[in-house]
PDB file of C-alpha atoms in Angstrom:
ATOM      1  CA  MET H   1      -7.788  -5.769  10.551  1.00 38.00           C
ATOM      2  CA  PHE H   2      -4.891  -3.670   8.928  1.00 39.00           C
ATOM      3  CA  ARG H   3      -5.447  -3.303   5.408  1.00 41.00           C
ATOM      4  CA  ARG H   4      -2.306  -3.338   3.706  1.00 43.00           C
ATOM      5  CA  PRO H   5      -1.711  -0.348   1.182  1.00 44.00           C
ATOM      6  CA  GLY H   6      -1.857  -0.793  -2.466  1.00 43.00           C
ATOM      7  CA  ARG H   7       1.257  -0.598  -4.900  1.00 41.00           C
ATOM      8  CA  HIS H   8       1.686   3.142  -4.193  1.00 46.00           C
ATOM      9  CA  VAL H   9       3.440   2.308  -0.935  1.00 48.00           C
ATOM     10  CA  THR H  10       4.910  -1.097  -1.830  1.00 50.00           C
ATOM     11  CA  SER H  11       8.241  -2.019  -3.114  1.00 51.00           C
ATOM     12  CA  ALA H  12       9.681  -4.560  -5.632  1.00 68.00           C
ATOM     13  CA  ASN H  13      11.258  -5.929  -2.417  1.00 85.00           C
ATOM     14  CA  PRO H  14       8.432  -6.511  -0.037  1.00 87.00           C
ATOM     15  CA  GLU H  15      10.749  -6.090   2.893  1.00 90.00           C
ATOM     16  CA  LEU H  16      10.979  -2.390   1.911  1.00 94.00           C
ATOM     17  CA  ALA H  17       7.274  -1.849   2.109  1.00 93.00           C
ATOM     18  CA  PRO H  18       6.589   0.747   4.764  1.00 94.00           C
ATOM     19  CA  PHE H  19       3.852  -1.128   6.609  1.00 92.00           C
ATOM     20  CA  ARG H  20       6.499  -3.984   7.138  1.00 93.00           C
ATOM     21  CA  LEU H  21       8.859  -1.576   9.019  1.00 97.00           C
ATOM     22  CA  PRO H  22       9.580  -2.623  12.449  1.00 97.00           C
ATOM     23  CA  TRP H  23      10.320   0.070  15.035  1.00 98.00           C
ATOM     24  CA  SER H  24      13.778  -1.184  15.578  1.00 97.00           C
ATOM     25  CA  ALA H  25      14.549  -0.342  11.758  1.00 98.00           C
ATOM     26  CA  ALA H  26      12.784   2.996  12.000  1.00 98.00           C
ATOM     27  CA  ASP H  27      14.173   4.327  15.329  1.00 98.00           C
ATOM     28  CA  PRO H  28      16.286   7.262  14.640  1.00 98.00           C
ATOM     29  CA  ASP H  29      18.042   6.631  17.940  1.00 97.00           C
ATOM     30  CA  ARG H  30      19.167   3.232  16.531  1.00 97.00           C
ATOM     31  CA  ASN H  31      19.499   4.221  12.944  1.00 98.00           C
ATOM     32  CA  PRO H  32      21.705   7.312  12.463  1.00 97.00           C
ATOM     33  CA  PHE H  33      21.587   9.655   9.525  1.00 97.00           C
ATOM     34  CA  ALA H  34      24.574  11.594   8.612  1.00 95.00           C
ATOM     35  CA  TRP H  35      23.290  14.404   6.289  1.00 97.00           C
ATOM     36  CA  ASP H  36      24.865  17.569   4.979  1.00 97.00           C
ATOM     37  CA  GLU H  37      25.006  19.790   1.852  1.00 98.00           C
ATOM     38  CA  ALA H  38      27.656  17.785   0.186  1.00 98.00           C
ATOM     39  CA  GLU H  39      25.680  14.461   0.885  1.00 98.00           C
ATOM     40  CA  GLU H  40      22.618  16.295  -0.452  1.00 98.00           C
ATOM     41  CA  ALA H  41      24.460  17.209  -3.761  1.00 98.00           C
ATOM     42  CA  ARG H  42      25.775  13.430  -4.195  1.00 98.00           C
ATOM     43  CA  LEU H  43      22.283  12.101  -3.617  1.00 98.00           C
ATOM     44  CA  THR H  44      20.650  14.631  -5.855  1.00 98.00           C
ATOM     45  CA  ALA H  45      23.099  13.739  -8.516  1.00 98.00           C
ATOM     46  CA  LEU H  46      22.579  10.154  -8.367  1.00 98.00           C
ATOM     47  CA  ILE H  47      18.790  10.285  -8.446  1.00 98.00           C
ATOM     48  CA  THR H  48      18.829  12.827 -11.184  1.00 97.00           C
ATOM     49  CA  SER H  49      20.867  10.122 -13.379  1.00 97.00           C
ATOM     50  CA  MET H  50      18.114   7.570 -12.797  1.00 96.00           C
ATOM     51  CA  VAL H  51      15.036   9.484 -13.754  1.00 95.00           C
ATOM     52  CA  PRO H  52      13.472   8.003 -16.886  1.00 91.00           C
ATOM     53  CA  THR H  53      13.280  10.269 -19.951  1.00 83.00           C
ATOM     54  CA  PRO H  54      11.316  11.615 -21.874  1.00 74.00           C
ATOM     55  CA  PRO H  55       9.290  12.892 -18.808  1.00 61.00           C
ATOM     56  CA  SER H  56       6.166  11.298 -20.024  1.00 60.00           C
ATOM     57  CA  GLN H  57       7.493   7.782 -19.003  1.00 59.00           C
ATOM     58  CA  GLY H  58       6.553   8.765 -15.330  1.00 56.00           C
ATOM     59  CA  HIS H  59       3.247   7.305 -16.329  1.00 63.00           C
ATOM     60  CA  SER H  60       4.723   4.177 -17.696  1.00 74.00           C
ATOM     61  CA  SER H  61       6.522   1.033 -16.266  1.00 88.00           C
ATOM     62  CA  GLU H  62       9.879   2.955 -16.500  1.00 90.00           C
ATOM     63  CA  GLY H  63       8.411   5.373 -13.945  1.00 90.00           C
ATOM     64  CA  TRP H  64       7.382   2.559 -11.575  1.00 91.00           C
ATOM     65  CA  ALA H  65      11.006   0.936 -12.082  1.00 93.00           C
ATOM     66  CA  PHE H  66      12.497   4.289 -11.127  1.00 95.00           C
ATOM     67  CA  TYR H  67      10.331   4.473  -7.811  1.00 94.00           C
ATOM     68  CA  HIS H  68      11.471   0.908  -6.936  1.00 95.00           C
ATOM     69  CA  ALA H  69      14.948   1.641  -7.794  1.00 96.00           C
ATOM     70  CA  VAL H  70      15.036   4.660  -5.722  1.00 97.00           C
ATOM     71  CA  THR H  71      13.628   2.850  -2.806  1.00 97.00           C
ATOM     72  CA  GLU H  72      16.452   0.274  -2.982  1.00 97.00           C
ATOM     73  CA  LEU H  73      19.164   2.935  -3.472  1.00 98.00           C
ATOM     74  CA  LEU H  74      18.006   4.837  -0.365  1.00 98.00           C
ATOM     75  CA  ALA H  75      17.859   1.682   1.728  1.00 98.00           C
ATOM     76  CA  ALA H  76      21.296   0.466   0.747  1.00 97.00           C
ATOM     77  CA  ARG H  77      22.637   3.875   1.251  1.00 98.00           C
ATOM     78  CA  TYR H  78      21.058   5.058   4.750  1.00 98.00           C
ATOM     79  CA  GLY H  79      19.256   2.043   6.046  1.00 98.00           C
ATOM     80  CA  ARG H  80      15.861   0.494   5.765  1.00 98.00           C
ATOM     81  CA  TRP H  81      14.020   3.138   7.636  1.00 98.00           C
ATOM     82  CA  THR H  82      14.012   5.238   4.307  1.00 98.00           C
ATOM     83  CA  CYS H  83      11.471   2.810   2.746  1.00 97.00           C
ATOM     84  CA  GLY H  84       8.617   5.256   3.782  1.00 97.00           C
ATOM     85  CA  TRP H  85      10.132   8.173   1.746  1.00 98.00           C
ATOM     86  CA  HIS H  86       7.190   8.028  -0.773  1.00 97.00           C
ATOM     87  CA  TRP H  87       4.125   7.327   1.760  1.00 97.00           C
ATOM     88  CA  GLY H  88       2.360  10.473   0.711  1.00 95.00           C
ATOM     89  CA  VAL H  89      -0.650  11.905   1.955  1.00 95.00           C
ATOM     90  CA  GLY H  90      -4.111  11.018   0.430  1.00 88.00           C
ATOM     91  CA  GLU H  91      -5.208   8.598  -2.147  1.00 85.00           C
ATOM     92  CA  GLY H  92      -1.981   8.998  -4.438  1.00 84.00           C
ATOM     93  CA  GLY H  93       0.208   8.229  -1.744  1.00 87.00           C
ATOM     94  CA  GLY H  94      -1.594   5.706   0.436  1.00 89.00           C
ATOM     95  CA  GLY H  95      -2.590   7.718   3.410  1.00 93.00           C
ATOM     96  CA  GLY H  96       0.673   8.489   4.724  1.00 96.00           C
ATOM     97  CA  VAL H  97       2.335  11.878   5.810  1.00 96.00           C
ATOM     98  CA  VAL H  98       4.952  13.013   3.202  1.00 97.00           C
ATOM     99  CA  ALA H  99       3.737  16.083   1.247  1.00 96.00           C
ATOM    100  CA  SER H 100       6.551  16.485  -1.149  1.00 97.00           C
ATOM    101  CA  TRP H 101       5.640  13.418  -3.015  1.00 96.00           C
ATOM    102  CA  CYS H 102       2.255  12.272  -4.514  1.00 92.00           C
ATOM    103  CA  CYS H 103       2.523   9.196  -6.676  1.00 91.00           C
ATOM    104  CA  VAL H 104       4.675   8.080  -9.664  1.00 91.00           C
ATOM    105  CA  PRO H 105       2.308   9.660 -12.600  1.00 90.00           C
ATOM    106  CA  HIS H 106       2.277  12.983 -10.808  1.00 90.00           C
ATOM    107  CA  SER H 107       5.750  13.146  -9.241  1.00 93.00           C
ATOM    108  CA  VAL H 108       8.091  11.795 -12.002  1.00 93.00           C
ATOM    109  CA  GLY H 109       8.884  14.480 -14.367  1.00 92.00           C
ATOM    110  CA  GLU H 110      11.830  16.234 -15.369  1.00 94.00           C
ATOM    111  CA  PRO H 111      15.017  14.911 -13.897  1.00 95.00           C
ATOM    112  CA  GLY H 112      16.008  17.923 -11.738  1.00 96.00           C
ATOM    113  CA  PRO H 113      12.601  18.543 -10.135  1.00 96.00           C
ATOM    114  CA  THR H 114      11.914  14.911  -9.628  1.00 96.00           C
ATOM    115  CA  ALA H 115      15.206  14.429  -7.625  1.00 98.00           C
ATOM    116  CA  ALA H 116      14.568  17.416  -5.635  1.00 98.00           C
ATOM    117  CA  ARG H 117      11.069  15.854  -4.724  1.00 98.00           C
ATOM    118  CA  VAL H 118      12.752  12.492  -3.801  1.00 98.00           C
ATOM    119  CA  VAL H 119      15.267  14.321  -1.494  1.00 98.00           C
ATOM    120  CA  ASP H 120      12.620  16.424   0.096  1.00 98.00           C
ATOM    121  CA  SER H 121      10.404  13.551   0.767  1.00 98.00           C
ATOM    122  CA  LEU H 122      13.090  11.701   2.347  1.00 98.00           C
ATOM    123  CA  LEU H 123      13.908  14.448   4.759  1.00 98.00           C
ATOM    124  CA  GLU H 124      10.123  14.822   5.399  1.00 98.00           C
ATOM    125  CA  TRP H 125       9.973  11.176   6.219  1.00 98.00           C
ATOM    126  CA  ARG H 126      13.070  11.318   8.614  1.00 98.00           C
ATOM    127  CA  ASP H 127      11.713  14.268  10.530  1.00 98.00           C
ATOM    128  CA  TRP H 128       8.348  12.396  11.090  1.00 98.00           C
ATOM    129  CA  LEU H 129      10.317   9.424  12.514  1.00 98.00           C
ATOM    130  CA  GLU H 130      12.305  11.786  14.655  1.00 98.00           C
ATOM    131  CA  GLU H 131       9.133  13.456  15.906  1.00 98.00           C
ATOM    132  CA  LEU H 132       7.673  10.111  16.657  1.00 98.00           C
ATOM    133  CA  ALA H 133      10.789   8.949  18.766  1.00 98.00           C
ATOM    134  CA  ASP H 134      10.400  12.077  20.837  1.00 98.00           C
ATOM    135  CA  ARG H 135       6.737  11.579  21.301  1.00 98.00           C
ATOM    136  CA  PHE H 136       7.204   7.974  22.219  1.00 98.00           C
ATOM    137  CA  GLU H 137       9.767   8.828  24.894  1.00 98.00           C
ATOM    138  CA  TRP H 138       7.649  11.590  26.363  1.00 97.00           C
ATOM    139  CA  LEU H 139       4.631   9.280  26.472  1.00 98.00           C
ATOM    140  CA  ALA H 140       6.192   6.149  27.440  1.00 97.00           C
ATOM    141  CA  PRO H 141       4.967   4.774  31.048  1.00 95.00           C
ATOM    142  CA  PRO H 142       7.559   4.976  33.812  1.00 94.00           C
ATOM    143  CA  PRO H 143       9.582   1.874  34.475  1.00 91.00           C
ATOM    144  CA  ASP H 144       8.118   1.583  37.873  1.00 91.00           C
ATOM    145  CA  ALA H 145       4.549   2.346  37.004  1.00 91.00           C
ATOM    146  CA  SER H 146       1.810   0.119  38.653  1.00 91.00           C
ATOM    147  CA  ALA H 147      -0.451  -1.949  36.211  1.00 91.00           C
ATOM    148  CA  GLU H 148      -3.141   0.571  36.571  1.00 93.00           C
ATOM    149  CA  ASP H 149      -0.835   3.475  36.051  1.00 94.00           C
ATOM    150  CA  ARG H 150       0.714   1.778  32.966  1.00 95.00           C
ATOM    151  CA  SER H 151      -2.616   1.257  31.358  1.00 96.00           C
ATOM    152  CA  TRP H 152      -3.365   4.846  31.829  1.00 96.00           C
ATOM    153  CA  HIS H 153      -0.115   6.031  30.141  1.00 96.00           C
ATOM    154  CA  LEU H 154      -0.769   3.686  27.345  1.00 97.00           C
ATOM    155  CA  GLU H 155      -4.314   5.153  26.732  1.00 97.00           C
ATOM    156  CA  ARG H 156      -3.210   8.431  26.986  1.00 97.00           C
ATOM    157  CA  ALA H 157      -0.307   7.819  24.298  1.00 98.00           C
ATOM    158  CA  ALA H 158      -2.798   5.786  22.015  1.00 98.00           C
ATOM    159  CA  THR H 159      -5.253   8.653  22.008  1.00 98.00           C
ATOM    160  CA  ARG H 160      -2.723  11.273  21.337  1.00 98.00           C
ATOM    161  CA  LEU H 161      -1.034   9.434  18.653  1.00 98.00           C
ATOM    162  CA  MET H 162      -4.332   8.615  16.778  1.00 98.00           C
ATOM    163  CA  THR H 163      -5.056  12.199  17.011  1.00 98.00           C
ATOM    164  CA  LEU H 164      -1.678  13.273  15.601  1.00 98.00           C
ATOM    165  CA  VAL H 165      -2.061  10.802  12.692  1.00 98.00           C
ATOM    166  CA  VAL H 166      -5.480  12.051  11.963  1.00 98.00           C
ATOM    167  CA  ASP H 167      -4.289  15.688  11.932  1.00 97.00           C
ATOM    168  CA  ARG H 168      -1.138  14.875   9.671  1.00 96.00           C
ATOM    169  CA  THR H 169      -3.139  12.739   7.310  1.00 96.00           C
ATOM    170  CA  GLY H 170      -6.285  14.702   7.078  1.00 95.00           C
ATOM    171  CA  ALA H 171      -8.086  11.370   7.608  1.00 96.00           C
ATOM    172  CA  GLU H 172      -7.754  10.952   3.760  1.00 95.00           C
ATOM    173  CA  ASP H 173      -7.726   7.595   1.848  1.00 94.00           C
ATOM    174  CA  GLY H 174      -5.945   4.813   3.755  1.00 94.00           C
ATOM    175  CA  TRP H 175      -4.991   7.098   6.749  1.00 96.00           C
ATOM    176  CA  TYR H 176      -5.727   4.229   9.256  1.00 97.00           C
ATOM    177  CA  GLY H 177      -2.804   2.150   7.885  1.00 96.00           C
ATOM    178  CA  LEU H 178      -0.284   4.574   9.147  1.00 97.00           C
ATOM    179  CA  CYS H 179      -2.168   4.964  12.259  1.00 98.00           C
ATOM    180  CA  THR H 180      -2.187   1.269  12.886  1.00 98.00           C
ATOM    181  CA  LEU H 181       1.582   1.254  12.289  1.00 98.00           C
ATOM    182  CA  VAL H 182       2.273   4.127  14.522  1.00 98.00           C
ATOM    183  CA  LEU H 183       0.559   2.426  17.406  1.00 98.00           C
ATOM    184  CA  ILE H 184       2.429  -0.711  16.802  1.00 98.00           C
ATOM    185  CA  TRP H 185       5.789   1.205  16.722  1.00 98.00           C
ATOM    186  CA  PHE H 186       4.759   2.874  20.180  1.00 98.00           C
ATOM    187  CA  LEU H 187       4.050  -0.495  21.865  1.00 98.00           C
ATOM    188  CA  SER H 188       7.150  -1.890  20.456  1.00 98.00           C
ATOM    189  CA  SER H 189       9.138   1.042  21.897  1.00 97.00           C
ATOM    190  CA  ALA H 190       7.473   0.464  25.138  1.00 95.00           C
ATOM    191  CA  GLY H 191       8.794  -3.213  25.198  1.00 94.00           C
ATOM    192  CA  VAL H 192       5.988  -5.094  23.655  1.00 96.00           C
ATOM    193  CA  GLU H 193       7.021  -7.687  20.968  1.00 96.00           C
ATOM    194  CA  PRO H 194       6.146  -6.463  17.405  1.00 95.00           C
ATOM    195  CA  GLU H 195       3.772  -9.427  16.605  1.00 96.00           C
ATOM    196  CA  GLU H 196       2.087  -9.185  19.708  1.00 97.00           C
ATOM    197  CA  ALA H 197       1.693  -5.480  19.360  1.00 98.00           C
ATOM    198  CA  ARG H 198       0.258  -5.922  15.846  1.00 97.00           C
ATOM    199  CA  ARG H 199      -2.247  -8.109  17.219  1.00 98.00           C
ATOM    200  CA  MET H 200      -3.331  -5.973  19.950  1.00 98.00           C
ATOM    201  CA  VAL H 201      -3.623  -2.949  17.713  1.00 98.00           C
ATOM    202  CA  ASP H 202      -5.510  -4.849  14.996  1.00 97.00           C
ATOM    203  CA  GLU H 203      -7.915  -6.167  17.729  1.00 97.00           C
ATOM    204  CA  ALA H 204      -8.222  -2.784  19.349  1.00 98.00           C
ATOM    205  CA  ILE H 205      -9.256  -0.713  16.163  1.00 98.00           C
ATOM    206  CA  GLY H 206     -11.417  -3.731  15.130  1.00 96.00           C
ATOM    207  CA  GLY H 207     -12.066  -2.243  11.632  1.00 95.00           C
ATOM    208  CA  ARG H 208     -13.855   0.789  13.032  1.00 97.00           C
ATOM    209  CA  PHE H 209     -11.442   3.381  11.077  1.00 97.00           C
ATOM    210  CA  ALA H 210     -12.485   4.115   7.487  1.00 96.00           C
ATOM    211  CA  SER H 211     -11.146   6.449   4.678  1.00 95.00           C
ATOM    212  CA  TRP H 212     -12.167   9.959   4.237  1.00 96.00           C
ATOM    213  CA  THR H 213     -13.690   9.754   7.843  1.00 97.00           C
ATOM    214  CA  THR H 214     -12.293  11.571  10.878  1.00 97.00           C
ATOM    215  CA  PRO H 215     -13.014   9.229  13.860  1.00 98.00           C
ATOM    216  CA  LYS H 216     -15.167  10.887  16.664  1.00 98.00           C
ATOM    217  CA  GLN H 217     -13.251  11.490  19.943  1.00 97.00           C
ATOM    218  CA  THR H 218     -15.411   8.850  21.633  1.00 98.00           C
ATOM    219  CA  LEU H 219     -14.142   6.385  19.130  1.00 98.00           C
ATOM    220  CA  VAL H 220     -10.623   7.361  19.685  1.00 98.00           C
ATOM    221  CA  ASP H 221     -10.851   7.135  23.326  1.00 97.00           C
ATOM    222  CA  ALA H 222     -12.616   3.754  22.986  1.00 97.00           C
ATOM    223  CA  VAL H 223      -9.678   2.362  20.790  1.00 98.00           C
ATOM    224  CA  GLY H 224      -7.066   3.913  23.426  1.00 98.00           C
ATOM    225  CA  GLU H 225      -8.844   2.365  26.424  1.00 97.00           C
ATOM    226  CA  ASP H 226      -9.292  -0.994  24.533  1.00 97.00           C
ATOM    227  CA  LEU H 227      -5.572  -1.017  23.508  1.00 98.00           C
ATOM    228  CA  ALA H 228      -4.437  -0.248  26.849  1.00 97.00           C
ATOM    229  CA  VAL H 229      -6.419  -2.998  28.537  1.00 97.00           C
ATOM    230  CA  ARG H 230      -5.124  -5.537  25.846  1.00 96.00           C
ATOM    231  CA  ALA H 231      -1.418  -4.643  26.707  1.00 96.00           C
ATOM    232  CA  THR H 232      -1.770  -4.618  30.476  1.00 95.00           C
ATOM    233  CA  GLY H 233      -4.870  -6.759  31.487  1.00 94.00           C
ATOM    234  CA  THR H 234      -6.030  -3.671  33.413  1.00 93.00           C
ATOM    235  CA  ARG H 235      -8.239  -0.697  32.972  1.00 90.00           C
ATOM    236  CA  PRO H 236      -6.485   2.600  33.145  1.00 86.00           C
ATOM    237  CA  SER H 237      -6.210   4.305  36.584  1.00 71.00           C
ATOM    238  CA  LEU H 238      -8.515   7.415  37.080  1.00 65.00           C
ATOM    239  CA  ASP H 239      -6.199   9.141  39.435  1.00 53.00           C
ATOM    240  CA  VAL H 240      -2.779   9.373  37.747  1.00 46.00           C
TER     241      VAL H 240
END
């Protein structure tokens, strides 16, 4: 089952927790992002004014309040897709892909550098979503694929996406939460209803992934095949 991450990847608004984000709200093609130097300066100034002082408050409730307020600000300004801006790599960040942000105690400090970390993290997260959108399009089964061929494409996509997530997260603490979400997003992009996609992915992984453990290729292949069969009812073709 998909273990929901702890407070370091949640929000005061549960709908802004990254693991709740549907692909329809994350897909860059459906959620444009107008960004230039002027907008970067405006956002940086806004966030700088929000940073708690003195810097030691990053370790207190004021630091967490700032973190939640930034998430609300970004979602209101650019869209719900922004809620993963703080999903950092490793234990501090909850097993995500963002390198510029660790966690409130370590990332909230002087106003200027803190605001810069937020902006860098937001852009990293957007880059990740755009990369996924490109990969989803490339890996999608052809519209006229037979059931066996569609199964083959889904298996190939799942194994490549799992490998990508392992590479980007280092298979550190909680990495499989992001892996689960990426697979759900891919199936959603391929036309599977989100809740059905979540059920399929949870059952295919079946609790076989663990923190700080890089899955063996045989396990990745097995999960990929299991997911493809659950999605199509057919084993992948061997001659595509």
